[in-house]
Structure formats: C-alpha cells, structure tokens
Amino acid sequence: MAYVLKTLNSWFWWENLWIPANCTWADLEDHDGIVFPKPYQLYATIPYAFVMLMVRFLIERYIAIPLAKALGIKNVTRVKPQPNAILENYFRKCTKHPSQSEMQGLAKKCNWTVHLVEKWFRRRRNLELPTMLRKFQEACWRFSFYLTSSIAGFIFLYDKPWFYDIWQVWVGYPFQSLLSSQYWYYMAEISFYWSLLFTLGTDIKRKDFMAHVVHHLAAIVLMACSWCSNYVRIGTLVMIVHDTADFWLESAKMFNYARWEKTCNTLFVIFSVVFFITRIILFPFWILHGTLYLPSYYSSTIVIAYFIFNGQLLILQGLHLYWGYYVLKILNKFLFLKDLKDDRSDEEEEDSLTDNEECTKNGSKNGCGLSRHQLLNNNH
C-alpha cells in the first residue's frame, strides 16, 4: 500500500505535469531571497477556513443583527402548524405540495377539512424557509468579505505592472518570487470558499444550489492548481475580477430584504453593469486571452497544467454565462415590468389565520379542538 501511494504521489507531482520543460522542482526551492509558492502551504487553508467561520459568526451576530434592526428588519416568529403525525409523515416522505385529490384523502384520514390540511401544509412549508433576518445575515457576511477582498486586492495589485499589462504575467515565469501580499490573498480566498463548502448544508438553499457547489469546488481547485504551478500573478487577477462585482450584489440583497426598493434597484443596476464588464468582457477577452494565447510566446512547450488551468477557467466562464442569464432575466423584469425579484429563491406563502375560527365552529368534529391558549398563540 505504501508503495502504491508513493507511486501515485510521484505521478501527481511529475514535473512535466506542472512546470515547463528543462525546469525541476529543485529549481523552485527558495534561494537568494526569492520565495516560491509550495503545495504543502495549501493545508493551512483548512484551519483558516474555521477562522473564517468564527469571523462570520461575529459579523452575523454583532454587525448584521444590529444593522438589520436599524433598517427595520424584524426577526418574525412563524406560526407552527398543529402537530399531526399523519400529515408530518406525508410531508417528509411523499411530497410537500400535495394535489387537491391528495388533500381530500388526507383530510378524511385526519378527520379535518380540506382547508385545514391546506393550511397545515402551507405553514409547514413556511417553517423550512429562511427568515428575512437570516437572509440578511448571510448577505451581510458575504458583502463584508467581498468588499474587504476587493479593497485588499486593489491595494495589493495597483502598483504591479501585470495589473495594467497582461503580458507581464508571464515575464520571468516560472521563476517569479512570491510576495507576502499574494500569499495572504490566496490563503484568504481559498479558506473563504472552503468555509462556504462547509456551510452548504445550513446556508440558504436556492434553485442554483448545484451551480454553487460546482463554482466553489472549481474555485478551490483552480486556485490550488495555479498556486502549485506558480500561476500566482494571473490567479490574483482572476480573483479581483470576480470580487469586484459580488459585493454590489450582496449589498443589493441586503437592501432588498430591508424593503429599500430604490436603493436596492440602484445597487442591482450597478452590479449588473460591473458583472457584464468584469465577467462577460474582461474575463474572456483579458484573462482568458492571457492564459490561452500568451503562454505560447514565453514557452516552446505547453505543460499539462496549462490545459487543467484553462479548462477550469472555461468552466468558470460557463458559469458566468449561466448566471448572466439570470441577471438579464431579473434586469428585464425590473426595466420593463418594474419587478425586481431573485428567481432563485422560494418565497414565503401568505398565511391567513381564519382556520382558528373554523376550528372553533367545528370543534372536535374536525379533530382540531384547540384550547384558548393555543388559539392565542396561533393568532400571534
């Protein structure tokens, strides 16, 4: 077994896979003050991810909640449906949206009216939806990270020649020294996406859930591969191109949850413009041009990592087009229908409270005789 693992390790770190010909891993050892990125440094992103989770907890608890209250967002307690083992079992094992005929069958089994069964399923579905405060907290955390990383990325890159001239990305490759700013930029970004993966099960689930999973995995693998191959310069450009649009979207979400429609609309339009400039124009015509076309001018041999790296960038561009479709769809509704809504999220269903009156009238005949205390709780 040890021999197999050793063989696989030697294959994985085969020099022709990662670095240009006539170059060995020994050439990329630190010397004369020149520091190179090392694959084992990526292990640190896992504990850093847990640090990110702690920072997220502090931001959501001590910044997002007070800010939400200041913007008028309340933590509304939803009305729980009356305990019913038959309906709960059907909800979990069969469907959350029973048809009218199924409603009638369930009503007979429970000795309830169809209206009360509909009410029960509506309240039960609402219990599984996140509250506005929960949505605001998550958006606030992402906004905080993307804004911070965008500002830090600009500070790290504004005085670098490759920030203005994409040709400079490959000058001296692969013998480009790693800067401390690049190290921390990478560590922060990778650990952030690890933290998002760790919380996928508890974060708000949307219709593009799988696209987010693919995006987070692709982002981590992409940054890890660029780190191992010392594609750090182009990697930092990829990161700042993405982060500069994301914080506009998260800020628009925050004001949307607070019902500040004009502010939300303005921020979403700004996000849309920045999104299409950075991800539909700059990314393919600047970044991809620099990774697909320019390396041939600096190396006569193309390594396998070139295809791995660019393959992942193309997957990322495919996701850009996918999300660009949603952005255009929402923007079209906003411009022509004046309806700005995120189609990826489920909305809470309205819940009238007239069933209590019906229970009071029918009493135990329909199996819903409630005490005065329960009726008050439900009306609340």
Tab-separated table of C-alpha atoms in Angstrom:
chain	number	residue	atom	x	y	z
A	1	MET	CA	0.000	0.000	0.000
A	2	ALA	CA	2.797	2.400	0.864
A	3	TYR	CA	4.437	1.651	-2.486
A	4	VAL	CA	1.164	2.420	-4.333
A	5	LEU	CA	0.756	5.726	-2.515
A	6	LYS	CA	4.357	6.645	-3.208
A	7	THR	CA	3.898	5.846	-6.892
A	8	LEU	CA	0.703	7.885	-7.128
A	9	ASN	CA	2.419	10.770	-5.379
A	10	SER	CA	5.329	10.682	-7.831
A	11	TRP	CA	2.899	10.623	-10.755
A	12	PHE	CA	0.854	13.504	-9.358
A	13	TRP	CA	3.936	15.673	-8.833
A	14	TRP	CA	5.524	14.708	-12.138
A	15	GLU	CA	7.448	17.801	-13.250
A	16	ASN	CA	6.164	17.697	-16.822
A	17	LEU	CA	2.656	17.992	-15.420
A	18	TRP	CA	3.173	21.236	-13.531
A	19	ILE	CA	6.222	23.177	-14.712
A	20	PRO	CA	7.884	23.922	-18.086
A	21	ALA	CA	10.486	21.647	-19.655
A	22	ASN	CA	14.115	21.960	-18.525
A	23	CYS	CA	12.842	23.023	-15.092
A	24	THR	CA	12.730	20.891	-11.960
A	25	TRP	CA	11.188	21.246	-8.516
A	26	ALA	CA	14.699	21.803	-7.172
A	27	ASP	CA	14.893	24.977	-9.273
A	28	LEU	CA	11.845	26.283	-7.426
A	29	GLU	CA	13.358	25.967	-3.957
A	30	ASP	CA	13.800	29.250	-2.091
A	31	HIS	CA	17.191	30.832	-2.727
A	32	ASP	CA	18.878	34.242	-2.671
A	33	GLY	CA	15.827	35.892	-1.111
A	34	ILE	CA	13.498	34.537	-3.810
A	35	VAL	CA	10.477	32.720	-2.361
A	36	PHE	CA	8.256	30.338	-4.333
A	37	PRO	CA	4.776	29.002	-3.515
A	38	LYS	CA	4.824	25.499	-2.040
A	39	PRO	CA	1.966	22.981	-2.353
A	40	TYR	CA	2.066	21.994	1.333
A	41	GLN	CA	1.181	25.585	2.268
A	42	LEU	CA	-2.337	24.910	0.986
A	43	TYR	CA	-3.004	22.690	4.007
A	44	ALA	CA	-3.169	25.873	6.073
A	45	THR	CA	-6.370	26.904	4.264
A	46	ILE	CA	-8.384	24.302	6.215
A	47	PRO	CA	-7.725	25.782	9.690
A	48	TYR	CA	-8.014	29.248	8.130
A	49	ALA	CA	-11.486	28.223	6.926
A	50	PHE	CA	-12.548	27.618	10.522
A	51	VAL	CA	-11.167	31.050	11.406
A	52	MET	CA	-13.381	32.393	8.610
A	53	LEU	CA	-16.377	30.656	10.179
A	54	MET	CA	-15.633	32.312	13.503
A	55	VAL	CA	-15.321	35.714	11.818
A	56	ARG	CA	-18.602	35.012	10.035
A	57	PHE	CA	-20.304	34.219	13.342
A	58	LEU	CA	-19.085	37.502	14.849
A	59	ILE	CA	-20.172	39.558	11.829
A	60	GLU	CA	-23.595	37.934	11.607
A	61	ARG	CA	-24.178	38.250	15.350
A	62	TYR	CA	-22.702	41.631	16.233
A	63	ILE	CA	-22.901	43.578	12.964
A	64	ALA	CA	-25.649	42.070	10.797
A	65	ILE	CA	-28.337	41.795	13.502
A	66	PRO	CA	-27.985	45.409	14.801
A	67	LEU	CA	-27.797	46.670	11.212
A	68	ALA	CA	-30.908	44.696	10.275
A	69	LYS	CA	-32.801	46.197	13.208
A	70	ALA	CA	-31.669	49.675	12.179
A	71	LEU	CA	-33.008	49.020	8.659
A	72	GLY	CA	-36.334	47.793	10.015
A	73	ILE	CA	-35.905	44.037	9.563
A	74	LYS	CA	-37.570	42.089	12.351
A	75	ASN	CA	-36.991	38.519	13.423
A	76	VAL	CA	-40.526	37.257	12.851
A	77	THR	CA	-41.529	34.039	14.588
A	78	ARG	CA	-43.562	31.892	12.233
A	79	VAL	CA	-46.744	30.134	13.297
A	80	LYS	CA	-46.144	26.419	13.716
A	81	PRO	CA	-48.733	24.002	12.343
A	82	GLN	CA	-50.743	21.890	14.767
A	83	PRO	CA	-48.895	18.606	15.487
A	84	ASN	CA	-50.222	15.864	13.228
A	85	ALA	CA	-48.273	12.621	12.710
A	86	ILE	CA	-50.142	11.652	9.523
A	87	LEU	CA	-49.502	14.950	7.732
A	88	GLU	CA	-45.918	15.205	9.006
A	89	ASN	CA	-45.120	11.735	7.705
A	90	TYR	CA	-46.700	12.564	4.323
A	91	PHE	CA	-44.802	15.861	4.176
A	92	ARG	CA	-41.435	14.197	4.816
A	93	LYS	CA	-41.813	11.006	2.778
A	94	CYS	CA	-44.191	11.852	-0.065
A	95	THR	CA	-44.486	15.490	-1.116
A	96	LYS	CA	-44.512	18.997	0.274
A	97	HIS	CA	-47.053	20.086	-2.355
A	98	PRO	CA	-49.928	17.565	-2.404
A	99	SER	CA	-52.552	17.785	-5.133
A	100	GLN	CA	-56.200	18.577	-4.450
A	101	SER	CA	-57.190	14.908	-4.534
A	102	GLU	CA	-54.357	14.062	-2.117
A	103	MET	CA	-55.552	16.878	0.156
A	104	GLN	CA	-59.029	15.383	0.221
A	105	GLY	CA	-57.686	11.919	1.104
A	106	LEU	CA	-55.533	13.333	3.895
A	107	ALA	CA	-58.492	15.342	5.213
A	108	LYS	CA	-60.529	12.151	5.562
A	109	LYS	CA	-57.684	10.352	7.346
A	110	CYS	CA	-57.239	13.198	9.823
A	111	ASN	CA	-60.941	13.982	10.119
A	112	TRP	CA	-60.116	17.558	9.137
A	113	THR	CA	-61.491	19.895	6.493
A	114	VAL	CA	-59.531	20.282	3.248
A	115	HIS	CA	-58.978	23.924	4.145
A	116	LEU	CA	-57.211	22.987	7.371
A	117	VAL	CA	-54.993	20.460	5.565
A	118	GLU	CA	-54.018	23.137	3.029
A	119	LYS	CA	-53.301	25.500	5.907
A	120	TRP	CA	-51.164	22.893	7.667
A	121	PHE	CA	-49.009	22.259	4.568
A	122	ARG	CA	-48.643	25.974	3.913
A	123	ARG	CA	-47.409	26.626	7.450
A	124	ARG	CA	-45.179	23.564	7.374
A	125	ARG	CA	-43.530	24.703	4.139
A	126	ASN	CA	-43.021	28.183	5.564
A	127	LEU	CA	-41.189	26.726	8.553
A	128	GLU	CA	-38.459	25.437	6.229
A	129	LEU	CA	-37.912	28.810	4.549
A	130	PRO	CA	-35.273	31.167	5.985
A	131	THR	CA	-36.464	34.362	7.603
A	132	MET	CA	-35.582	37.780	6.217
A	133	LEU	CA	-33.190	38.279	9.123
A	134	ARG	CA	-31.378	35.019	8.292
A	135	LYS	CA	-31.091	36.038	4.646
A	136	PHE	CA	-29.806	39.459	5.679
A	137	GLN	CA	-27.157	37.938	7.939
A	138	GLU	CA	-25.820	35.700	5.178
A	139	ALA	CA	-25.768	38.552	2.649
A	140	CYS	CA	-24.037	40.815	5.182
A	141	TRP	CA	-21.257	38.262	5.739
A	142	ARG	CA	-20.641	37.794	2.009
A	143	PHE	CA	-20.764	41.543	1.424
A	144	SER	CA	-18.185	42.072	4.179
A	145	PHE	CA	-15.798	39.516	2.716
A	146	TYR	CA	-16.144	40.542	-0.943
A	147	LEU	CA	-15.763	44.238	-0.143
A	148	THR	CA	-12.713	43.592	2.051
A	149	SER	CA	-11.087	41.281	-0.511
A	150	SER	CA	-11.774	43.764	-3.337
A	151	ILE	CA	-10.147	46.619	-1.437
A	152	ALA	CA	-7.227	44.428	-0.341
A	153	GLY	CA	-6.818	43.063	-3.871
A	154	PHE	CA	-6.642	46.556	-5.328
A	155	ILE	CA	-4.094	47.627	-2.698
A	156	PHE	CA	-2.001	44.531	-3.470
A	157	LEU	CA	-2.168	44.985	-7.253
A	158	TYR	CA	-2.424	48.682	-8.098
A	159	ASP	CA	1.365	49.150	-8.257
A	160	LYS	CA	2.094	45.869	-10.049
A	161	PRO	CA	2.911	46.039	-13.788
A	162	TRP	CA	0.810	42.957	-14.620
A	163	PHE	CA	-2.280	44.736	-13.299
A	164	TYR	CA	-2.078	47.037	-16.324
A	165	ASP	CA	-0.193	44.898	-18.846
A	166	ILE	CA	-1.308	41.260	-19.096
A	167	TRP	CA	1.945	40.388	-20.897
A	168	GLN	CA	3.831	40.989	-17.643
A	169	VAL	CA	2.088	37.964	-16.107
A	170	TRP	CA	4.478	35.650	-17.957
A	171	VAL	CA	7.699	37.655	-17.782
A	172	GLY	CA	10.254	35.533	-15.921
A	173	TYR	CA	7.868	32.595	-15.472
A	174	PRO	CA	8.195	30.209	-13.617
A	175	PHE	CA	10.935	31.939	-11.605
A	176	GLN	CA	8.633	34.607	-10.185
A	177	SER	CA	9.058	35.299	-6.480
A	178	LEU	CA	6.017	35.009	-4.258
A	179	LEU	CA	5.062	38.227	-2.467
A	180	SER	CA	3.665	38.155	1.061
A	181	SER	CA	0.580	40.038	-0.186
A	182	GLN	CA	-0.029	37.304	-2.770
A	183	TYR	CA	0.318	34.622	-0.104
A	184	TRP	CA	-2.325	36.139	2.170
A	185	TYR	CA	-4.606	36.999	-0.751
A	186	TYR	CA	-4.600	33.337	-1.800
A	187	MET	CA	-4.988	31.994	1.739
A	188	ALA	CA	-7.974	34.258	2.414
A	189	GLU	CA	-9.746	33.424	-0.850
A	190	ILE	CA	-9.259	29.652	-0.661
A	191	SER	CA	-10.234	29.465	3.012
A	192	PHE	CA	-13.344	31.558	2.289
A	193	TYR	CA	-14.537	29.084	-0.352
A	194	TRP	CA	-13.738	26.177	1.955
A	195	SER	CA	-15.933	27.818	4.586
A	196	LEU	CA	-18.758	28.185	2.048
A	197	LEU	CA	-18.489	24.489	1.243
A	198	PHE	CA	-18.560	23.589	4.929
A	199	THR	CA	-21.812	25.536	5.427
A	200	LEU	CA	-23.651	24.491	2.253
A	201	GLY	CA	-25.924	22.263	4.321
A	202	THR	CA	-27.001	25.098	6.619
A	203	ASP	CA	-26.892	28.095	4.275
A	204	ILE	CA	-29.959	29.233	2.359
A	205	LYS	CA	-30.699	26.803	-0.467
A	206	ARG	CA	-31.622	28.269	-3.847
A	207	LYS	CA	-32.543	26.823	-7.209
A	208	ASP	CA	-28.940	27.154	-8.427
A	209	PHE	CA	-27.616	25.155	-5.449
A	210	MET	CA	-25.657	22.721	-7.632
A	211	ALA	CA	-24.167	25.584	-9.632
A	212	HIS	CA	-22.840	26.997	-6.359
A	213	VAL	CA	-21.335	23.628	-5.428
A	214	VAL	CA	-19.600	23.417	-8.824
A	215	HIS	CA	-18.455	27.028	-8.528
A	216	HIS	CA	-16.965	26.622	-5.036
A	217	LEU	CA	-15.164	23.387	-5.947
A	218	ALA	CA	-13.917	24.837	-9.242
A	219	ALA	CA	-12.689	27.966	-7.442
A	220	ILE	CA	-10.749	25.946	-4.842
A	221	VAL	CA	-9.204	23.561	-7.388
A	222	LEU	CA	-8.428	26.434	-9.741
A	223	MET	CA	-6.634	28.474	-7.078
A	224	ALA	CA	-4.811	25.392	-5.769
A	225	CYS	CA	-3.583	24.442	-9.253
A	226	SER	CA	-2.475	27.990	-10.006
A	227	TRP	CA	-0.623	28.030	-6.680
A	228	CYS	CA	1.222	24.761	-7.399
A	229	SER	CA	2.188	25.901	-10.903
A	230	ASN	CA	3.159	29.397	-9.725
A	231	TYR	CA	0.430	31.000	-11.835
A	232	VAL	CA	0.012	33.381	-8.916
A	233	ARG	CA	0.068	36.602	-10.903
A	234	ILE	CA	-2.778	35.586	-13.190
A	235	GLY	CA	-4.549	33.998	-10.219
A	236	THR	CA	-4.725	37.280	-8.325
A	237	LEU	CA	-6.176	38.971	-11.413
A	238	VAL	CA	-8.874	36.296	-11.652
A	239	MET	CA	-9.791	36.828	-8.003
A	240	ILE	CA	-10.119	40.602	-8.154
A	241	VAL	CA	-12.168	40.417	-11.372
A	242	HIS	CA	-14.700	38.251	-9.532
A	243	ASP	CA	-14.832	40.005	-6.164
A	244	THR	CA	-15.455	43.495	-7.553
A	245	ALA	CA	-18.925	42.514	-8.783
A	246	ASP	CA	-20.003	40.296	-5.913
A	247	PHE	CA	-20.160	42.884	-3.140
A	248	TRP	CA	-22.567	45.013	-5.210
A	249	LEU	CA	-24.930	42.042	-5.484
A	250	GLU	CA	-24.793	41.268	-1.774
A	251	SER	CA	-25.448	44.906	-0.868
A	252	ALA	CA	-28.460	44.925	-3.221
A	253	LYS	CA	-29.772	41.808	-1.462
A	254	MET	CA	-29.384	43.438	1.950
A	255	PHE	CA	-31.460	46.461	0.966
A	256	ASN	CA	-33.956	44.216	-0.801
A	257	TYR	CA	-34.572	42.326	2.447
A	258	ALA	CA	-34.981	45.688	4.202
A	259	ARG	CA	-37.568	46.775	1.570
A	260	TRP	CA	-35.480	49.770	0.496
A	261	GLU	CA	-36.595	49.355	-3.106
A	262	LYS	CA	-34.966	52.389	-4.721
A	263	THR	CA	-31.602	51.714	-3.087
A	264	CYS	CA	-31.844	48.026	-3.977
A	265	ASN	CA	-32.729	48.807	-7.597
A	266	THR	CA	-29.830	51.243	-7.950
A	267	LEU	CA	-27.344	48.778	-6.474
A	268	PHE	CA	-28.614	45.947	-8.664
A	269	VAL	CA	-28.197	48.041	-11.813
A	270	ILE	CA	-24.632	48.896	-10.711
A	271	PHE	CA	-23.988	45.200	-10.055
A	272	SER	CA	-25.328	44.263	-13.493
A	273	VAL	CA	-23.043	46.752	-15.226
A	274	VAL	CA	-19.990	45.666	-13.214
A	275	PHE	CA	-20.883	41.969	-13.715
A	276	PHE	CA	-21.049	42.232	-17.504
A	277	ILE	CA	-17.902	44.370	-17.697
A	278	THR	CA	-15.797	42.100	-15.466
A	279	ARG	CA	-17.149	38.616	-16.247
A	280	ILE	CA	-18.538	38.823	-19.759
A	281	ILE	CA	-15.961	41.232	-21.223
A	282	LEU	CA	-12.789	41.428	-19.111
A	283	PHE	CA	-12.655	37.787	-18.058
A	284	PRO	CA	-12.806	36.168	-21.534
A	285	PHE	CA	-11.081	38.922	-23.520
A	286	TRP	CA	-8.411	39.830	-20.964
A	287	ILE	CA	-7.888	36.936	-18.547
A	288	LEU	CA	-8.578	34.028	-20.923
A	289	HIS	CA	-6.616	35.767	-23.664
A	290	GLY	CA	-3.680	35.975	-21.257
A	291	THR	CA	-3.906	32.297	-20.238
A	292	LEU	CA	-4.833	30.620	-23.536
A	293	TYR	CA	-2.845	32.634	-26.073
A	294	LEU	CA	0.083	34.446	-24.459
A	295	PRO	CA	1.915	31.458	-22.854
A	296	SER	CA	2.986	30.269	-26.309
A	297	TYR	CA	5.200	33.363	-26.591
A	298	TYR	CA	7.095	32.543	-23.414
A	299	SER	CA	7.474	28.785	-23.632
A	300	SER	CA	8.030	26.407	-26.524
A	301	THR	CA	6.470	23.514	-24.592
A	302	ILE	CA	2.970	23.523	-23.130
A	303	VAL	CA	2.679	21.573	-19.874
A	304	ILE	CA	-0.383	19.571	-18.829
A	305	ALA	CA	-1.163	22.108	-16.097
A	306	TYR	CA	-1.850	24.606	-18.906
A	307	PHE	CA	-4.830	22.514	-20.043
A	308	ILE	CA	-6.026	21.838	-16.479
A	309	PHE	CA	-5.845	25.506	-15.544
A	310	ASN	CA	-7.549	26.766	-18.685
A	311	GLY	CA	-10.154	24.011	-18.578
A	312	GLN	CA	-11.239	25.213	-15.146
A	313	LEU	CA	-11.268	28.833	-16.308
A	314	LEU	CA	-13.554	27.834	-19.178
A	315	ILE	CA	-15.881	26.055	-16.721
A	316	LEU	CA	-15.913	29.269	-14.715
A	317	GLN	CA	-16.796	31.240	-17.838
A	318	GLY	CA	-19.651	28.816	-18.474
A	319	LEU	CA	-20.979	29.602	-15.001
A	320	HIS	CA	-20.655	33.312	-15.771
A	321	LEU	CA	-22.906	32.858	-18.786
A	322	TYR	CA	-25.338	30.796	-16.709
A	323	TRP	CA	-25.615	33.467	-14.018
A	324	GLY	CA	-25.573	36.192	-16.664
A	325	TYR	CA	-28.825	34.702	-17.979
A	326	TYR	CA	-30.412	35.123	-14.538
A	327	VAL	CA	-29.086	38.660	-14.239
A	328	LEU	CA	-30.576	39.580	-17.623
A	329	LYS	CA	-33.843	37.906	-16.678
A	330	ILE	CA	-34.138	39.896	-13.442
A	331	LEU	CA	-32.942	43.092	-15.130
A	332	ASN	CA	-35.553	42.654	-17.869
A	333	LYS	CA	-38.307	42.358	-15.244
A	334	PHE	CA	-37.010	45.418	-13.467
A	335	LEU	CA	-36.697	47.623	-16.563
A	336	PHE	CA	-39.917	46.620	-18.293
A	337	LEU	CA	-42.142	45.203	-15.553
A	338	LYS	CA	-40.751	47.140	-12.568
A	339	ASP	CA	-40.448	43.854	-10.677
A	340	LEU	CA	-37.060	43.187	-9.139
A	341	LYS	CA	-37.037	39.678	-7.667
A	342	ASP	CA	-34.487	36.904	-7.351
A	343	ASP	CA	-35.993	33.923	-9.209
A	344	ARG	CA	-33.630	31.528	-7.436
A	345	SER	CA	-35.290	31.918	-4.028
A	346	ASP	CA	-38.569	30.485	-2.805
A	347	GLU	CA	-40.977	32.983	-1.291
A	348	GLU	CA	-42.954	32.592	1.895
A	349	GLU	CA	-46.607	31.788	1.294
A	350	GLU	CA	-49.264	34.018	2.815
A	351	ASP	CA	-50.831	32.524	5.897
A	352	SER	CA	-54.272	33.727	6.912
A	353	LEU	CA	-55.491	32.791	10.362
A	354	THR	CA	-59.131	32.078	9.584
A	355	ASP	CA	-58.699	28.384	10.281
A	356	ASN	CA	-58.845	29.057	14.004
A	357	GLU	CA	-62.366	30.401	13.611
A	358	GLU	CA	-63.235	27.296	11.628
A	359	CYS	CA	-61.776	25.102	14.366
A	360	THR	CA	-63.817	26.991	16.953
A	361	LYS	CA	-67.005	26.483	14.971
A	362	ASN	CA	-66.437	22.836	14.153
A	363	GLY	CA	-64.800	21.957	17.488
A	364	SER	CA	-63.670	18.395	17.869
A	365	LYS	CA	-65.818	17.318	14.924
A	366	ASN	CA	-62.891	18.082	12.590
A	367	GLY	CA	-60.231	16.940	15.041
A	368	CYS	CA	-58.945	20.449	15.675
A	369	GLY	CA	-60.324	21.424	19.024
A	370	LEU	CA	-57.831	23.915	20.426
A	371	SER	CA	-57.560	25.470	23.823
A	372	ARG	CA	-57.837	29.236	24.248
A	373	HIS	CA	-54.097	29.394	24.923
A	374	GLN	CA	-53.318	27.585	21.646
A	375	LEU	CA	-55.661	29.866	19.715
A	376	LEU	CA	-53.911	32.945	21.088
A	377	ASN	CA	-50.501	31.514	20.164
A	378	ASN	CA	-51.658	30.746	16.640
A	379	ASN	CA	-53.170	34.201	16.175
A	380	HIS	CA	-49.906	35.695	17.428
